PDB file of C-alpha atoms in Angstrom:
ATOM      1  CA  LYS A   1      34.149-105.548  47.177  1.00 93.00           C
ATOM      2  CA  LEU A   2      36.113-108.673  46.357  1.00 94.00           C
ATOM      3  CA  SER A   3      34.723-112.063  47.207  1.00 96.00           C
ATOM      4  CA  ALA A   4      36.694-114.562  49.276  1.00 96.00           C
ATOM      5  CA  LEU A   5      37.314-116.563  46.091  1.00 96.00           C
ATOM      6  CA  GLN A   6      38.656-113.525  44.242  1.00 97.00           C
ATOM      7  CA  ILE A   7      40.984-112.738  47.150  1.00 96.00           C
ATOM      8  CA  LYS A   8      42.178-116.350  47.251  1.00 96.00           C
ATOM      9  CA  LEU A   9      42.860-116.342  43.509  1.00 97.00           C
ATOM     10  CA  LEU A  10      44.772-113.088  43.710  1.00 96.00           C
ATOM     11  CA  ASP A  11      46.787-114.413  46.660  1.00 96.00           C
ATOM     12  CA  GLU A  12      47.644-117.516  44.633  1.00 96.00           C
ATOM     13  CA  LEU A  13      48.957-115.252  41.862  1.00 96.00           C
ATOM     14  CA  GLY A  14      51.185-113.484  44.399  1.00 96.00           C
ATOM     15  CA  PHE A  15      49.226-110.235  44.362  1.00 95.00           C
ATOM     16  CA  ASP A  16      50.926-107.561  46.481  1.00 95.00           C
ATOM     17  CA  TRP A  17      48.331-106.050  48.840  1.00 94.00           C
ATOM     18  CA  THR A  18      50.687-103.318  50.115  1.00 94.00           C
ATOM     19  CA  LEU A  19      49.209 -99.857  49.756  1.00 92.00           C
ATOM     20  CA  VAL A  20      51.484 -97.357  48.048  1.00 90.00           C
ATOM     21  CA  GLU A  21      51.769 -93.962  49.710  1.00 92.00           C
ATOM     22  CA  PRO A  22      51.391 -91.017  47.349  1.00 93.00           C
ATOM     23  CA  PRO A  23      54.513 -88.896  46.888  1.00 96.00           C
ATOM     24  CA  SER A  24      54.937 -85.957  49.252  1.00 97.00           C
ATOM     25  CA  TRP A  25      54.673 -82.349  48.118  1.00 98.00           C
ATOM     26  CA  ASP A  26      58.468 -82.037  48.252  1.00 98.00           C
ATOM     27  CA  GLU A  27      58.947 -85.177  46.139  1.00 97.00           C
ATOM     28  CA  MET A  28      56.582 -83.838  43.490  1.00 98.00           C
ATOM     29  CA  TYR A  29      58.251 -80.442  43.618  1.00 98.00           C
ATOM     30  CA  ALA A  30      61.629 -82.140  43.036  1.00 98.00           C
ATOM     31  CA  GLN A  31      60.134 -83.825  39.956  1.00 97.00           C
ATOM     32  CA  LEU A  32      58.904 -80.419  38.756  1.00 97.00           C
ATOM     33  CA  VAL A  33      62.370 -78.918  39.262  1.00 97.00           C
ATOM     34  CA  ASP A  34      63.828 -81.761  37.199  1.00 96.00           C
ATOM     35  CA  TYR A  35      61.212 -81.301  34.463  1.00 95.00           C
ATOM     36  CA  HIS A  36      61.874 -77.540  34.416  1.00 96.00           C
ATOM     37  CA  SER A  37      65.617 -78.092  34.088  1.00 96.00           C
ATOM     38  CA  LYS A  38      65.077 -80.466  31.146  1.00 93.00           C
ATOM     39  CA  PHE A  39      62.337 -78.608  29.270  1.00 92.00           C
ATOM     40  CA  GLY A  40      62.657 -74.996  30.490  1.00 94.00           C
ATOM     41  CA  SER A  41      58.999 -74.742  31.451  1.00 94.00           C
ATOM     42  CA  THR A  42      56.509 -75.701  34.111  1.00 94.00           C
ATOM     43  CA  LEU A  43      53.771 -76.135  31.504  1.00 93.00           C
ATOM     44  CA  LEU A  44      53.757 -79.891  31.410  1.00 91.00           C
ATOM     45  CA  ASN A  45      53.044 -82.227  28.559  1.00 85.00           C
ATOM     46  CA  LYS A  46      50.728 -84.945  29.894  1.00 88.00           C
ATOM     47  CA  ARG A  47      52.276 -87.420  27.480  1.00 90.00           C
ATOM     48  CA  ILE A  48      55.644 -86.965  29.185  1.00 88.00           C
ATOM     49  CA  ASN A  49      54.460 -87.135  32.813  1.00 92.00           C
ATOM     50  CA  LYS A  50      50.719 -87.392  33.465  1.00 95.00           C
ATOM     51  CA  ASN A  51      51.011 -87.505  37.271  1.00 95.00           C
ATOM     52  CA  LEU A  52      53.247 -84.451  37.445  1.00 97.00           C
ATOM     53  CA  ALA A  53      50.985 -82.579  34.999  1.00 96.00           C
ATOM     54  CA  GLU A  54      47.993 -83.300  37.248  1.00 96.00           C
ATOM     55  CA  TRP A  55      49.924 -82.336  40.394  1.00 97.00           C
ATOM     56  CA  THR A  56      50.989 -79.053  38.786  1.00 97.00           C
ATOM     57  CA  ARG A  57      47.395 -78.329  37.774  1.00 96.00           C
ATOM     58  CA  GLN A  58      46.314 -78.957  41.367  1.00 97.00           C
ATOM     59  CA  GLN A  59      48.982 -76.579  42.691  1.00 98.00           C
ATOM     60  CA  ARG A  60      47.701 -73.804  40.415  1.00 97.00           C
ATOM     61  CA  LYS A  61      44.188 -74.479  41.668  1.00 98.00           C
ATOM     62  CA  LYS A  62      45.311 -74.467  45.324  1.00 98.00           C
ATOM     63  CA  TYR A  63      47.166 -71.206  44.728  1.00 98.00           C
ATOM     64  CA  ALA A  64      44.016 -69.618  43.303  1.00 98.00           C
ATOM     65  CA  TYR A  65      42.091 -70.658  46.436  1.00 98.00           C
ATOM     66  CA  GLY A  66      44.823 -69.611  48.859  1.00 98.00           C
ATOM     67  CA  LYS A  67      45.582 -73.196  49.886  1.00 98.00           C
ATOM     68  CA  LEU A  68      49.396 -73.156  49.450  1.00 98.00           C
ATOM     69  CA  THR A  69      51.840 -72.191  52.174  1.00 98.00           C
ATOM     70  CA  THR A  70      54.098 -69.183  51.652  1.00 97.00           C
ATOM     71  CA  ASP A  71      57.039 -71.597  51.426  1.00 98.00           C
ATOM     72  CA  GLN A  72      55.328 -73.607  48.689  1.00 98.00           C
ATOM     73  CA  ILE A  73      54.471 -70.421  46.772  1.00 98.00           C
ATOM     74  CA  SER A  74      58.060 -69.233  47.073  1.00 98.00           C
ATOM     75  CA  LYS A  75      59.437 -72.537  45.802  1.00 98.00           C
ATOM     76  CA  LEU A  76      57.048 -72.648  42.850  1.00 98.00           C
ATOM     77  CA  ASN A  77      57.733 -69.011  41.954  1.00 97.00           C
ATOM     78  CA  SER A  78      61.467 -69.707  41.908  1.00 96.00           C
ATOM     79  CA  LEU A  79      61.069 -71.825  38.774  1.00 95.00           C
TER      80      LEU A  79
END
């Protein structure tokens, strides 16, 4: 936890306290579609896009555990 002094110092530096919402499934899927169109594969290189590589890994894991919707499975299989 930050102390009052740390908060004050960060405020003085203009620190932005706004929380950033993570991208939606559809936004990440759109990134995957773009990656696939550029590189011809959904096997991602972490050096190119670490976040998308992690998201794709998570989708494979969710698929294995039956945690994706039929629509999500259909979209992913279309690539």
